PDB file of C-alpha atoms in Angstrom:
ATOM      1  CA  UNK A   6     -36.613 -21.654 -41.394  1.00  0.00           C
ATOM      2  CA  UNK A   7     -35.787 -22.536 -44.946  1.00  0.00           C
ATOM      3  CA  UNK A   8     -33.170 -25.177 -45.570  1.00  0.00           C
ATOM      4  CA  UNK A   9     -31.242 -22.726 -47.706  1.00  0.00           C
ATOM      5  CA  UNK A  10     -30.470 -20.780 -44.524  1.00  0.00           C
ATOM      6  CA  UNK A  11     -27.665 -23.239 -43.705  1.00  0.00           C
ATOM      7  CA  UNK A  12     -28.748 -22.966 -40.096  1.00  0.00           C
ATOM      8  CA  UNK A  13     -27.811 -24.820 -36.938  1.00  0.00           C
ATOM      9  CA  UNK A  14     -30.577 -26.626 -35.038  1.00  0.00           C
ATOM     10  CA  UNK A  15     -30.902 -28.546 -31.798  1.00  0.00           C
ATOM     11  CA  UNK A  16     -32.579 -31.621 -33.295  1.00  0.00           C
ATOM     12  CA  UNK A  17     -32.589 -32.935 -36.851  1.00  0.00           C
ATOM     13  CA  UNK A  18     -34.761 -35.940 -37.696  1.00  0.00           C
ATOM     14  CA  UNK A  19     -33.843 -37.851 -40.845  1.00  0.00           C
ATOM     15  CA  UNK A  20     -36.838 -39.778 -42.125  1.00  0.00           C
ATOM     16  CA  UNK A  21     -40.464 -39.827 -41.112  1.00  0.00           C
ATOM     17  CA  UNK A  22     -42.944 -42.653 -40.650  1.00  0.00           C
ATOM     18  CA  UNK A  23     -44.360 -43.480 -37.200  1.00  0.00           C
ATOM     19  CA  UNK A  24     -40.916 -43.339 -35.565  1.00  0.00           C
ATOM     20  CA  UNK A  25     -39.694 -40.052 -37.006  1.00  0.00           C
ATOM     21  CA  UNK A  26     -42.989 -38.213 -36.629  1.00  0.00           C
ATOM     22  CA  UNK A  27     -43.454 -39.410 -33.042  1.00  0.00           C
ATOM     23  CA  UNK A  28     -39.954 -38.138 -32.308  1.00  0.00           C
ATOM     24  CA  UNK A  29     -40.974 -34.852 -33.927  1.00  0.00           C
ATOM     25  CA  UNK A  30     -44.089 -34.561 -31.736  1.00  0.00           C
ATOM     26  CA  UNK A  31     -42.129 -35.143 -28.532  1.00  0.00           C
ATOM     27  CA  UNK A  32     -39.152 -32.917 -29.357  1.00  0.00           C
ATOM     28  CA  UNK A  33     -41.448 -30.144 -30.611  1.00  0.00           C
ATOM     29  CA  UNK A  34     -43.483 -30.253 -27.380  1.00  0.00           C
ATOM     30  CA  UNK A  35     -40.182 -29.983 -25.510  1.00  0.00           C
ATOM     31  CA  UNK A  36     -39.581 -26.711 -27.414  1.00  0.00           C
ATOM     32  CA  UNK A  37     -36.547 -28.125 -29.215  1.00  0.00           C
ATOM     33  CA  UNK A  38     -37.838 -26.914 -32.623  1.00  0.00           C
ATOM     34  CA  UNK A  39     -36.951 -30.086 -34.554  1.00  0.00           C
ATOM     35  CA  UNK A  40     -36.322 -30.034 -38.277  1.00  0.00           C
ATOM     36  CA  UNK A  41     -37.616 -33.137 -40.061  1.00  0.00           C
ATOM     37  CA  UNK A  42     -36.239 -34.249 -43.428  1.00  0.00           C
ATOM     38  CA  UNK A  43     -39.151 -36.518 -44.304  1.00  0.00           C
ATOM     39  CA  UNK A  44     -37.859 -37.906 -47.614  1.00  0.00           C
ATOM     40  CA  UNK A  45     -39.068 -37.556 -51.183  1.00  0.00           C
ATOM     41  CA  UNK A  46     -42.264 -38.978 -52.751  1.00  0.00           C
ATOM     42  CA  UNK A  47     -40.345 -40.192 -55.805  1.00  0.00           C
ATOM     43  CA  UNK A  48     -37.866 -42.159 -53.719  1.00  0.00           C
ATOM     44  CA  UNK A  49     -38.090 -45.962 -53.589  1.00  0.00           C
ATOM     45  CA  UNK A  50     -36.836 -45.763 -50.009  1.00  0.00           C
ATOM     46  CA  UNK A  51     -37.221 -43.261 -47.201  1.00  0.00           C
ATOM     47  CA  UNK A  52     -40.474 -41.923 -48.655  1.00  0.00           C
ATOM     48  CA  UNK A  53     -42.545 -39.480 -46.572  1.00  0.00           C
ATOM     49  CA  UNK A  54     -44.718 -41.371 -44.133  1.00  0.00           C
ATOM     50  CA  UNK A  55     -42.834 -44.643 -44.493  1.00  0.00           C
ATOM     51  CA  UNK A  56     -44.334 -48.003 -45.406  1.00  0.00           C
ATOM     52  CA  UNK A  57     -47.780 -47.120 -44.064  1.00  0.00           C
ATOM     53  CA  UNK A  58     -48.229 -44.861 -47.077  1.00  0.00           C
ATOM     54  CA  UNK A  59     -48.536 -48.083 -49.115  1.00  0.00           C
ATOM     55  CA  UNK A  60     -50.992 -49.670 -46.681  1.00  0.00           C
ATOM     56  CA  UNK A  61     -54.778 -49.552 -46.941  1.00  0.00           C
ATOM     57  CA  UNK A  62     -56.670 -50.622 -43.811  1.00  0.00           C
ATOM     58  CA  UNK A  63     -54.725 -50.494 -40.538  1.00  0.00           C
ATOM     59  CA  UNK A  64     -56.734 -52.278 -37.856  1.00  0.00           C
ATOM     60  CA  UNK A  65     -54.090 -52.996 -35.225  1.00  0.00           C
ATOM     61  CA  UNK A  66     -53.023 -49.458 -34.323  1.00  0.00           C
ATOM     62  CA  UNK A  67     -54.401 -48.527 -30.885  1.00  0.00           C
ATOM     63  CA  UNK A  68     -57.035 -45.832 -30.743  1.00  0.00           C
ATOM     64  CA  UNK A  69     -58.783 -46.665 -34.010  1.00  0.00           C
ATOM     65  CA  UNK A  70     -61.431 -49.310 -33.197  1.00  0.00           C
ATOM     66  CA  UNK A  71     -62.853 -49.145 -36.725  1.00  0.00           C
ATOM     67  CA  UNK A  72     -59.449 -49.118 -38.398  1.00  0.00           C
ATOM     68  CA  UNK A  73     -57.808 -46.318 -40.366  1.00  0.00           C
ATOM     69  CA  UNK A  74     -56.202 -45.996 -43.788  1.00  0.00           C
ATOM     70  CA  UNK A  75     -52.414 -45.992 -43.649  1.00  0.00           C
ATOM     71  CA  UNK A  76     -51.955 -42.637 -45.444  1.00  0.00           C
ATOM     72  CA  UNK A  77     -54.596 -41.013 -43.230  1.00  0.00           C
ATOM     73  CA  UNK A  78     -52.864 -42.268 -40.089  1.00  0.00           C
ATOM     74  CA  UNK A  79     -49.558 -40.817 -41.223  1.00  0.00           C
ATOM     75  CA  UNK A  80     -51.179 -37.513 -42.162  1.00  0.00           C
ATOM     76  CA  UNK A  81     -52.513 -37.299 -38.611  1.00  0.00           C
ATOM     77  CA  UNK A  82     -49.030 -37.994 -37.223  1.00  0.00           C
ATOM     78  CA  UNK A  83     -47.633 -35.249 -39.459  1.00  0.00           C
ATOM     79  CA  UNK A  84     -50.320 -32.695 -38.586  1.00  0.00           C
ATOM     80  CA  UNK A  85     -49.762 -33.285 -34.880  1.00  0.00           C
ATOM     81  CA  UNK A  86     -46.024 -32.713 -35.229  1.00  0.00           C
ATOM     82  CA  UNK A  87     -46.596 -29.502 -37.206  1.00  0.00           C
ATOM     83  CA  UNK A  88     -49.122 -28.289 -34.632  1.00  0.00           C
ATOM     84  CA  UNK A  89     -46.439 -28.341 -31.945  1.00  0.00           C
ATOM     85  CA  UNK A  90     -43.905 -26.541 -34.102  1.00  0.00           C
ATOM     86  CA  UNK A  91     -41.919 -29.196 -35.953  1.00  0.00           C
ATOM     87  CA  UNK A  92     -40.540 -27.923 -39.262  1.00  0.00           C
ATOM     88  CA  UNK A  93     -41.020 -30.600 -41.897  1.00  0.00           C
ATOM     89  CA  UNK A  94     -39.236 -30.467 -45.245  1.00  0.00           C
ATOM     90  CA  UNK A  95     -40.021 -32.851 -48.104  1.00  0.00           C
ATOM     91  CA  UNK A  96     -36.405 -33.524 -49.006  1.00  0.00           C
ATOM     92  CA  UNK A  97     -34.061 -36.463 -48.655  1.00  0.00           C
ATOM     93  CA  UNK A  98     -30.712 -36.380 -46.904  1.00  0.00           C
ATOM     94  CA  UNK A  99     -27.895 -37.056 -49.361  1.00  0.00           C
ATOM     95  CA  UNK A 100     -24.908 -37.105 -47.000  1.00  0.00           C
ATOM     96  CA  UNK A 101     -24.084 -36.909 -43.302  1.00  0.00           C
ATOM     97  CA  UNK A 102     -20.966 -36.074 -41.329  1.00  0.00           C
ATOM     98  CA  UNK A 103     -20.885 -37.342 -37.768  1.00  0.00           C
ATOM     99  CA  UNK A 104     -17.171 -36.732 -37.229  1.00  0.00           C
ATOM    100  CA  UNK A 105     -17.680 -33.591 -35.158  1.00  0.00           C
ATOM    101  CA  UNK A 106     -20.476 -31.629 -33.534  1.00  0.00           C
ATOM    102  CA  UNK A 107     -22.625 -29.940 -34.598  1.00  0.00           C
ATOM    103  CA  UNK A 108     -23.211 -32.710 -37.131  1.00  0.00           C
ATOM    104  CA  UNK A 109     -23.552 -31.909 -40.808  1.00  0.00           C
ATOM    105  CA  UNK A 110     -26.441 -33.003 -43.022  1.00  0.00           C
ATOM    106  CA  UNK A 111     -26.653 -32.387 -46.757  1.00  0.00           C
ATOM    107  CA  UNK A 112     -29.912 -32.415 -48.724  1.00  0.00           C
ATOM    108  CA  UNK A 113     -28.621 -31.244 -52.083  1.00  0.00           C
ATOM    109  CA  UNK A 114     -25.260 -31.878 -53.714  1.00  0.00           C
ATOM    110  CA  UNK A 115     -23.428 -34.324 -51.425  1.00  0.00           C
ATOM    111  CA  UNK A 116     -20.152 -32.931 -52.743  1.00  0.00           C
ATOM    112  CA  UNK A 117     -20.973 -29.407 -51.578  1.00  0.00           C
ATOM    113  CA  UNK A 118     -18.432 -27.922 -49.226  1.00  0.00           C
ATOM    114  CA  UNK A 119     -20.959 -26.898 -46.593  1.00  0.00           C
ATOM    115  CA  UNK A 120     -23.868 -28.981 -45.272  1.00  0.00           C
ATOM    116  CA  UNK A 121     -27.467 -27.858 -45.615  1.00  0.00           C
ATOM    117  CA  UNK A 122     -27.818 -27.722 -41.851  1.00  0.00           C
ATOM    118  CA  UNK A 123     -25.963 -28.647 -38.709  1.00  0.00           C
ATOM    119  CA  UNK A 124     -27.541 -30.258 -35.682  1.00  0.00           C
ATOM    120  CA  UNK A 125     -26.544 -30.810 -32.080  1.00  0.00           C
ATOM    121  CA  UNK A 126     -28.440 -34.109 -32.096  1.00  0.00           C
ATOM    122  CA  UNK A 127     -29.658 -36.324 -34.930  1.00  0.00           C
ATOM    123  CA  UNK A 128     -32.497 -38.847 -34.812  1.00  0.00           C
ATOM    124  CA  UNK A 129     -32.327 -41.420 -37.613  1.00  0.00           C
ATOM    125  CA  UNK A 130     -35.691 -42.866 -38.623  1.00  0.00           C
ATOM    126  CA  UNK A 131     -35.238 -43.782 -42.284  1.00  0.00           C
ATOM    127  CA  UNK A 132     -37.061 -47.102 -41.859  1.00  0.00           C
ATOM    128  CA  UNK A 133     -36.805 -50.217 -43.965  1.00  0.00           C
ATOM    129  CA  UNK A 134     -38.458 -51.586 -47.065  1.00  0.00           C
ATOM    130  CA  UNK A 135     -39.774 -55.018 -47.894  1.00  0.00           C
ATOM    131  CA  UNK A 136     -37.917 -56.753 -50.698  1.00  0.00           C
ATOM    132  CA  UNK A 137     -40.434 -57.274 -53.467  1.00  0.00           C
ATOM    133  CA  UNK A 138     -40.530 -59.465 -56.579  1.00  0.00           C
ATOM    134  CA  UNK A 139     -40.389 -56.542 -58.999  1.00  0.00           C
ATOM    135  CA  UNK A 140     -43.395 -57.627 -61.047  1.00  0.00           C
ATOM    136  CA  UNK A 141     -45.829 -55.382 -62.916  1.00  0.00           C
ATOM    137  CA  UNK A 142     -48.540 -53.686 -60.827  1.00  0.00           C
ATOM    138  CA  UNK A 143     -46.903 -54.825 -57.602  1.00  0.00           C
ATOM    139  CA  UNK A 144     -47.227 -51.528 -55.759  1.00  0.00           C
ATOM    140  CA  UNK A 145     -50.781 -51.041 -57.032  1.00  0.00           C
ATOM    141  CA  UNK A 146     -51.880 -54.354 -55.540  1.00  0.00           C
ATOM    142  CA  UNK A 147     -50.367 -53.799 -52.104  1.00  0.00           C
ATOM    143  CA  UNK A 148     -53.392 -53.642 -49.826  1.00  0.00           C
ATOM    144  CA  UNK A 149     -55.587 -55.220 -52.490  1.00  0.00           C
ATOM    145  CA  UNK A 150     -54.615 -58.838 -52.002  1.00  0.00           C
ATOM    146  CA  UNK A 151     -50.854 -58.334 -51.884  1.00  0.00           C
ATOM    147  CA  UNK A 152     -49.111 -57.829 -48.544  1.00  0.00           C
ATOM    148  CA  UNK A 153     -45.737 -58.012 -46.823  1.00  0.00           C
ATOM    149  CA  UNK A 154     -46.970 -58.381 -43.233  1.00  0.00           C
ATOM    150  CA  UNK A 155     -49.039 -61.292 -41.957  1.00  0.00           C
ATOM    151  CA  UNK A 156     -49.420 -59.743 -38.508  1.00  0.00           C
ATOM    152  CA  UNK A 157     -50.852 -56.606 -40.101  1.00  0.00           C
ATOM    153  CA  UNK A 158     -53.117 -58.108 -42.752  1.00  0.00           C
ATOM    154  CA  UNK A 159     -53.761 -61.777 -41.985  1.00  0.00           C
ATOM    155  CA  UNK A 160     -57.103 -60.978 -40.387  1.00  0.00           C
ATOM    156  CA  UNK A 161     -58.506 -59.809 -43.747  1.00  0.00           C
ATOM    157  CA  UNK A 162     -58.060 -63.256 -45.330  1.00  0.00           C
ATOM    158  CA  UNK A 163     -60.254 -65.357 -43.102  1.00  0.00           C
ATOM    159  CA  UNK A 164     -61.344 -68.641 -44.762  1.00  0.00           C
ATOM    160  CA  UNK A 165     -59.462 -67.824 -47.982  1.00  0.00           C
ATOM    161  CA  UNK A 166     -56.709 -69.568 -49.943  1.00  0.00           C
ATOM    162  CA  UNK A 167     -53.560 -67.479 -49.819  1.00  0.00           C
ATOM    163  CA  UNK A 168     -49.932 -67.842 -50.896  1.00  0.00           C
ATOM    164  CA  UNK A 169     -46.663 -67.050 -49.164  1.00  0.00           C
ATOM    165  CA  UNK A 170     -43.557 -66.454 -51.296  1.00  0.00           C
ATOM    166  CA  UNK A 171     -40.242 -67.329 -49.660  1.00  0.00           C
ATOM    167  CA  UNK A 172     -38.315 -70.097 -47.976  1.00  0.00           C
ATOM    168  CA  UNK A 173     -36.660 -68.588 -44.929  1.00  0.00           C
ATOM    169  CA  UNK A 174     -37.665 -68.261 -41.287  1.00  0.00           C
ATOM    170  CA  UNK A 175     -39.794 -65.197 -42.024  1.00  0.00           C
ATOM    171  CA  UNK A 176     -41.756 -67.044 -44.697  1.00  0.00           C
ATOM    172  CA  UNK A 177     -42.380 -70.041 -42.443  1.00  0.00           C
ATOM    173  CA  UNK A 178     -43.390 -67.776 -39.579  1.00  0.00           C
ATOM    174  CA  UNK A 179     -45.789 -65.884 -41.851  1.00  0.00           C
ATOM    175  CA  UNK A 180     -47.275 -69.079 -43.292  1.00  0.00           C
ATOM    176  CA  UNK A 181     -47.801 -70.633 -39.869  1.00  0.00           C
ATOM    177  CA  UNK A 182     -49.376 -67.463 -38.508  1.00  0.00           C
ATOM    178  CA  UNK A 183     -51.700 -67.147 -41.507  1.00  0.00           C
ATOM    179  CA  UNK A 184     -53.194 -70.596 -40.898  1.00  0.00           C
ATOM    180  CA  UNK A 185     -55.060 -69.006 -37.991  1.00  0.00           C
ATOM    181  CA  UNK A 186     -57.224 -67.259 -40.575  1.00  0.00           C
ATOM    182  CA  UNK A 187     -56.826 -68.862 -44.013  1.00  0.00           C
ATOM    183  CA  UNK A 188     -58.470 -72.083 -45.139  1.00  0.00           C
ATOM    184  CA  UNK A 189     -55.293 -72.991 -47.040  1.00  0.00           C
ATOM    185  CA  UNK A 190     -51.776 -71.535 -47.301  1.00  0.00           C
ATOM    186  CA  UNK A 191     -49.499 -72.427 -50.213  1.00  0.00           C
ATOM    187  CA  UNK A 192     -45.804 -71.683 -49.805  1.00  0.00           C
ATOM    188  CA  UNK A 193     -44.083 -70.911 -53.121  1.00  0.00           C
ATOM    189  CA  UNK A 194     -40.323 -71.458 -53.094  1.00  0.00           C
ATOM    190  CA  UNK A 195     -37.878 -71.275 -55.975  1.00  0.00           C
ATOM    191  CA  UNK A 196     -35.775 -74.181 -54.715  1.00  0.00           C
ATOM    192  CA  UNK A 197     -36.495 -77.762 -53.631  1.00  0.00           C
ATOM    193  CA  UNK A 198     -35.476 -77.162 -50.007  1.00  0.00           C
ATOM    194  CA  UNK A 199     -36.160 -74.419 -47.484  1.00  0.00           C
ATOM    195  CA  UNK A 200     -33.573 -72.039 -46.049  1.00  0.00           C
ATOM    196  CA  UNK A 201     -35.469 -71.776 -42.780  1.00  0.00           C
ATOM    197  CA  UNK A 202     -34.167 -73.223 -39.543  1.00  0.00           C
ATOM    198  CA  UNK A 203     -35.077 -76.840 -38.872  1.00  0.00           C
ATOM    199  CA  UNK A 204     -37.551 -76.012 -36.142  1.00  0.00           C
ATOM    200  CA  UNK A 205     -39.390 -73.507 -38.347  1.00  0.00           C
ATOM    201  CA  UNK A 206     -39.421 -75.970 -41.244  1.00  0.00           C
ATOM    202  CA  UNK A 207     -40.842 -78.747 -39.116  1.00  0.00           C
ATOM    203  CA  UNK A 208     -43.503 -76.480 -37.704  1.00  0.00           C
ATOM    204  CA  UNK A 209     -44.656 -75.665 -41.228  1.00  0.00           C
ATOM    205  CA  UNK A 210     -44.432 -79.265 -42.464  1.00  0.00           C
ATOM    206  CA  UNK A 211     -46.545 -80.426 -39.531  1.00  0.00           C
ATOM    207  CA  UNK A 212     -49.286 -77.906 -40.228  1.00  0.00           C
ATOM    208  CA  UNK A 213     -52.080 -79.546 -42.213  1.00  0.00           C
ATOM    209  CA  UNK A 214     -53.174 -76.248 -43.723  1.00  0.00           C
ATOM    210  CA  UNK A 215     -49.817 -75.543 -45.409  1.00  0.00           C
ATOM    211  CA  UNK A 216     -48.922 -76.847 -48.883  1.00  0.00           C
ATOM    212  CA  UNK A 217     -45.660 -76.356 -50.772  1.00  0.00           C
ATOM    213  CA  UNK A 218     -44.918 -75.535 -54.400  1.00  0.00           C
ATOM    214  CA  UNK A 219     -41.241 -76.392 -54.911  1.00  0.00           C
ATOM    215  CA  UNK A 220     -38.978 -75.082 -57.684  1.00  0.00           C
ATOM    216  CA  UNK A 221     -41.533 -72.409 -58.474  1.00  0.00           C
ATOM    217  CA  UNK A 222     -41.521 -68.658 -59.022  1.00  0.00           C
ATOM    218  CA  UNK A 223     -44.299 -66.105 -59.413  1.00  0.00           C
ATOM    219  CA  UNK A 224     -44.291 -64.566 -62.878  1.00  0.00           C
ATOM    220  CA  UNK A 225     -47.453 -62.497 -62.863  1.00  0.00           C
ATOM    221  CA  UNK A 226     -50.161 -61.162 -60.571  1.00  0.00           C
ATOM    222  CA  UNK A 227     -53.638 -61.877 -61.923  1.00  0.00           C
ATOM    223  CA  UNK A 228     -56.699 -59.698 -61.431  1.00  0.00           C
ATOM    224  CA  UNK A 229     -57.467 -56.085 -62.217  1.00  0.00           C
ATOM    225  CA  UNK A 230     -58.177 -54.008 -59.122  1.00  0.00           C
ATOM    226  CA  UNK A 231     -57.708 -56.896 -56.665  1.00  0.00           C
ATOM    227  CA  UNK A 232     -55.599 -60.038 -56.707  1.00  0.00           C
ATOM    228  CA  UNK A 233     -57.398 -63.127 -58.022  1.00  0.00           C
ATOM    229  CA  UNK A 234     -54.477 -65.468 -58.681  1.00  0.00           C
ATOM    230  CA  UNK A 235     -50.824 -65.973 -59.526  1.00  0.00           C
ATOM    231  CA  UNK A 236     -49.150 -67.196 -62.687  1.00  0.00           C
ATOM    232  CA  UNK A 237     -46.454 -69.646 -61.596  1.00  0.00           C
ATOM    233  CA  UNK A 238     -43.493 -71.022 -63.548  1.00  0.00           C
ATOM    234  CA  UNK A 239     -41.707 -74.268 -62.698  1.00  0.00           C
ATOM    235  CA  UNK A 240     -37.977 -73.469 -62.635  1.00  0.00           C
ATOM    236  CA  UNK A 241     -37.024 -76.972 -63.792  1.00  0.00           C
ATOM    237  CA  UNK A 242     -39.561 -77.750 -66.513  1.00  0.00           C
ATOM    238  CA  UNK A 243     -40.508 -74.198 -67.498  1.00  0.00           C
ATOM    239  CA  UNK A 244     -44.160 -75.192 -67.293  1.00  0.00           C
ATOM    240  CA  UNK A 245     -46.601 -72.418 -66.407  1.00  0.00           C
ATOM    241  CA  UNK A 246     -49.656 -72.793 -64.189  1.00  0.00           C
ATOM    242  CA  UNK A 247     -52.205 -70.640 -62.389  1.00  0.00           C
ATOM    243  CA  UNK A 248     -52.701 -70.700 -58.644  1.00  0.00           C
ATOM    244  CA  UNK A 249     -56.111 -69.366 -57.620  1.00  0.00           C
ATOM    245  CA  UNK A 250     -55.538 -67.319 -54.483  1.00  0.00           C
ATOM    246  CA  UNK A 251     -57.083 -64.149 -53.117  1.00  0.00           C
ATOM    247  CA  UNK A 252     -54.029 -63.150 -51.142  1.00  0.00           C
ATOM    248  CA  UNK A 253     -50.253 -63.274 -51.531  1.00  0.00           C
ATOM    249  CA  UNK A 254     -47.700 -62.451 -48.846  1.00  0.00           C
ATOM    250  CA  UNK A 255     -44.165 -61.612 -49.995  1.00  0.00           C
ATOM    251  CA  UNK A 256     -41.723 -62.856 -47.355  1.00  0.00           C
ATOM    252  CA  UNK A 257     -38.299 -62.760 -48.974  1.00  0.00           C
ATOM    253  CA  UNK A 258     -36.775 -60.265 -46.582  1.00  0.00           C
ATOM    254  CA  UNK A 259     -36.468 -56.623 -45.614  1.00  0.00           C
ATOM    255  CA  UNK A 260     -33.803 -54.056 -46.431  1.00  0.00           C
ATOM    256  CA  UNK A 261     -33.098 -51.222 -43.979  1.00  0.00           C
ATOM    257  CA  UNK A 262     -32.565 -47.792 -45.507  1.00  0.00           C
ATOM    258  CA  UNK A 263     -29.086 -47.368 -44.090  1.00  0.00           C
ATOM    259  CA  UNK A 264     -26.875 -46.738 -47.135  1.00  0.00           C
ATOM    260  CA  UNK A 265     -26.585 -43.090 -46.093  1.00  0.00           C
ATOM    261  CA  UNK A 266     -24.937 -44.109 -42.820  1.00  0.00           C
ATOM    262  CA  UNK A 267     -22.362 -46.589 -44.120  1.00  0.00           C
ATOM    263  CA  UNK A 268     -19.040 -45.723 -42.505  1.00  0.00           C
ATOM    264  CA  UNK A 269     -20.732 -43.378 -40.030  1.00  0.00           C
ATOM    265  CA  UNK A 270     -22.803 -45.664 -37.794  1.00  0.00           C
ATOM    266  CA  UNK A 271     -22.287 -49.262 -36.675  1.00  0.00           C
ATOM    267  CA  UNK A 272     -24.517 -51.830 -38.366  1.00  0.00           C
ATOM    268  CA  UNK A 273     -25.408 -55.470 -37.966  1.00  0.00           C
ATOM    269  CA  UNK A 274     -24.512 -57.924 -40.706  1.00  0.00           C
ATOM    270  CA  UNK A 275     -28.003 -57.468 -42.153  1.00  0.00           C
ATOM    271  CA  UNK A 276     -27.566 -53.697 -42.420  1.00  0.00           C
ATOM    272  CA  UNK A 277     -29.735 -52.610 -39.481  1.00  0.00           C
ATOM    273  CA  UNK A 278     -28.298 -49.916 -37.225  1.00  0.00           C
ATOM    274  CA  UNK A 279     -26.946 -50.992 -33.850  1.00  0.00           C
ATOM    275  CA  UNK A 280     -28.293 -49.252 -30.759  1.00  0.00           C
ATOM    276  CA  UNK A 281     -27.508 -49.819 -27.122  1.00  0.00           C
ATOM    277  CA  UNK A 282     -29.726 -52.326 -25.274  1.00  0.00           C
ATOM    278  CA  UNK A 283     -33.049 -50.810 -24.143  1.00  0.00           C
ATOM    279  CA  UNK A 284     -32.076 -47.543 -25.789  1.00  0.00           C
ATOM    280  CA  UNK A 285     -31.997 -45.732 -29.117  1.00  0.00           C
ATOM    281  CA  UNK A 286     -28.450 -44.456 -28.594  1.00  0.00           C
ATOM    282  CA  UNK A 287     -25.939 -45.318 -31.295  1.00  0.00           C
ATOM    283  CA  UNK A 288     -22.192 -45.477 -30.755  1.00  0.00           C
ATOM    284  CA  UNK A 289     -21.949 -41.840 -31.889  1.00  0.00           C
ATOM    285  CA  UNK A 290     -22.691 -39.430 -29.081  1.00  0.00           C
ATOM    286  CA  UNK A 291     -25.851 -37.430 -29.761  1.00  0.00           C
ATOM    287  CA  UNK A 292     -27.046 -39.640 -32.632  1.00  0.00           C
ATOM    288  CA  UNK A 293     -30.091 -41.829 -32.025  1.00  0.00           C
ATOM    289  CA  UNK A 294     -31.855 -44.411 -34.215  1.00  0.00           C
ATOM    290  CA  UNK A 295     -35.481 -45.489 -33.961  1.00  0.00           C
ATOM    291  CA  UNK A 296     -38.086 -47.484 -35.837  1.00  0.00           C
ATOM    292  CA  UNK A 297     -37.511 -50.087 -38.514  1.00  0.00           C
ATOM    293  CA  UNK A 298     -34.043 -48.798 -39.345  1.00  0.00           C
ATOM    294  CA  UNK A 299     -32.834 -50.486 -36.138  1.00  0.00           C
ATOM    295  CA  UNK A 300     -35.632 -52.987 -35.471  1.00  0.00           C
ATOM    296  CA  UNK A 301     -35.280 -56.232 -37.425  1.00  0.00           C
ATOM    297  CA  UNK A 302     -37.612 -58.180 -35.122  1.00  0.00           C
ATOM    298  CA  UNK A 303     -40.973 -56.492 -34.467  1.00  0.00           C
ATOM    299  CA  UNK A 304     -41.312 -54.178 -37.494  1.00  0.00           C
ATOM    300  CA  UNK A 305     -44.683 -52.771 -36.407  1.00  0.00           C
ATOM    301  CA  UNK A 306     -46.005 -49.216 -36.580  1.00  0.00           C
ATOM    302  CA  UNK A 307     -46.788 -49.127 -32.885  1.00  0.00           C
ATOM    303  CA  UNK A 308     -43.311 -50.299 -31.845  1.00  0.00           C
ATOM    304  CA  UNK A 309     -41.746 -47.814 -34.262  1.00  0.00           C
ATOM    305  CA  UNK A 310     -43.741 -45.017 -32.641  1.00  0.00           C
ATOM    306  CA  UNK A 311     -42.594 -46.246 -29.225  1.00  0.00           C
ATOM    307  CA  UNK A 312     -38.929 -46.065 -30.146  1.00  0.00           C
ATOM    308  CA  UNK A 313     -39.530 -42.644 -31.706  1.00  0.00           C
ATOM    309  CA  UNK A 314     -40.720 -41.496 -28.282  1.00  0.00           C
ATOM    310  CA  UNK A 315     -37.637 -43.057 -26.691  1.00  0.00           C
ATOM    311  CA  UNK A 316     -35.291 -41.308 -29.141  1.00  0.00           C
ATOM    312  CA  UNK A 317     -36.925 -37.937 -28.488  1.00  0.00           C
ATOM    313  CA  UNK A 318     -36.660 -38.271 -24.710  1.00  0.00           C
ATOM    314  CA  UNK A 319     -33.057 -39.444 -24.931  1.00  0.00           C
ATOM    315  CA  UNK A 320     -32.172 -36.571 -27.266  1.00  0.00           C
ATOM    316  CA  UNK A 321     -33.825 -34.070 -24.900  1.00  0.00           C
ATOM    317  CA  UNK A 322     -31.960 -35.422 -21.886  1.00  0.00           C
ATOM    318  CA  UNK A 323     -28.711 -35.455 -23.837  1.00  0.00           C
ATOM    319  CA  UNK A 324     -29.146 -31.797 -24.723  1.00  0.00           C
ATOM    320  CA  UNK A 325     -29.996 -30.956 -21.106  1.00  0.00           C
ATOM    321  CA  UNK A 326     -26.791 -32.633 -19.971  1.00  0.00           C
ATOM    322  CA  UNK A 327     -24.768 -30.527 -22.394  1.00  0.00           C
ATOM    323  CA  UNK A 328     -26.459 -27.213 -21.575  1.00  0.00           C
TER     324      UNK A 328
END
């Protein structure tokens, strides 16, 4: 089926990554012939394969004792979904209409009168993106000394000096976790006081392996193919300095890719989609959300895949109840 057919389908999956492609595997095996809108490579959000496409070694995904490259893992997810009959299109949804069933999804001109396709059920798996500093060569260095996930990558920095950028709970949690591996962790914060909760602050202050650089911002990543240091600027004096580190973890927050669903689906104050407890059901009947677009706590590939499975099973049972 080509998207220009303006067809009606049983299941439409918006977004890919571990959640969306797992949902595609399960719904395809249930003979629901899902159509996956996996995103666009040029997009800064909702790119095909999700955040793992920017990850090098993945060593904490079950079933790969020697680790696997992020892009390779996602290619395997994709190939498995295609094998069972999922139709995957490298396009990005531009508009949705959840006011009546079958639901409308546009992939071209959002002002077009008719949607690109209509679906009896929709699984949202557009993911989230880490907020970055916006410096030169930032994307190039992800996986080469630069990271946004201590749980994922901390193991690679054993006995090294690394930096954590941020001042909130996430930054303190990352810094504390990284002391299990690093010889020294330096927290770089642009203010002279942390935003983190008192208990998280105290935990970091009490850790002998954590230092703090106050009133400081990162201006430049040093090193060619791998990170070798950071150029730091003091926000009060303007003085520049170099911090010799082999790793830097950006922990200034995450942004869910939910702009498309504003006004259509309920969201938390931080923008993540709201689903029912122990479920992927949203408040709109027949619309489900899985992966990092609704998970602001775990944010792991394996948990995303788990909720993708949940969404597929719930969508299948919903369709069975209607037919």
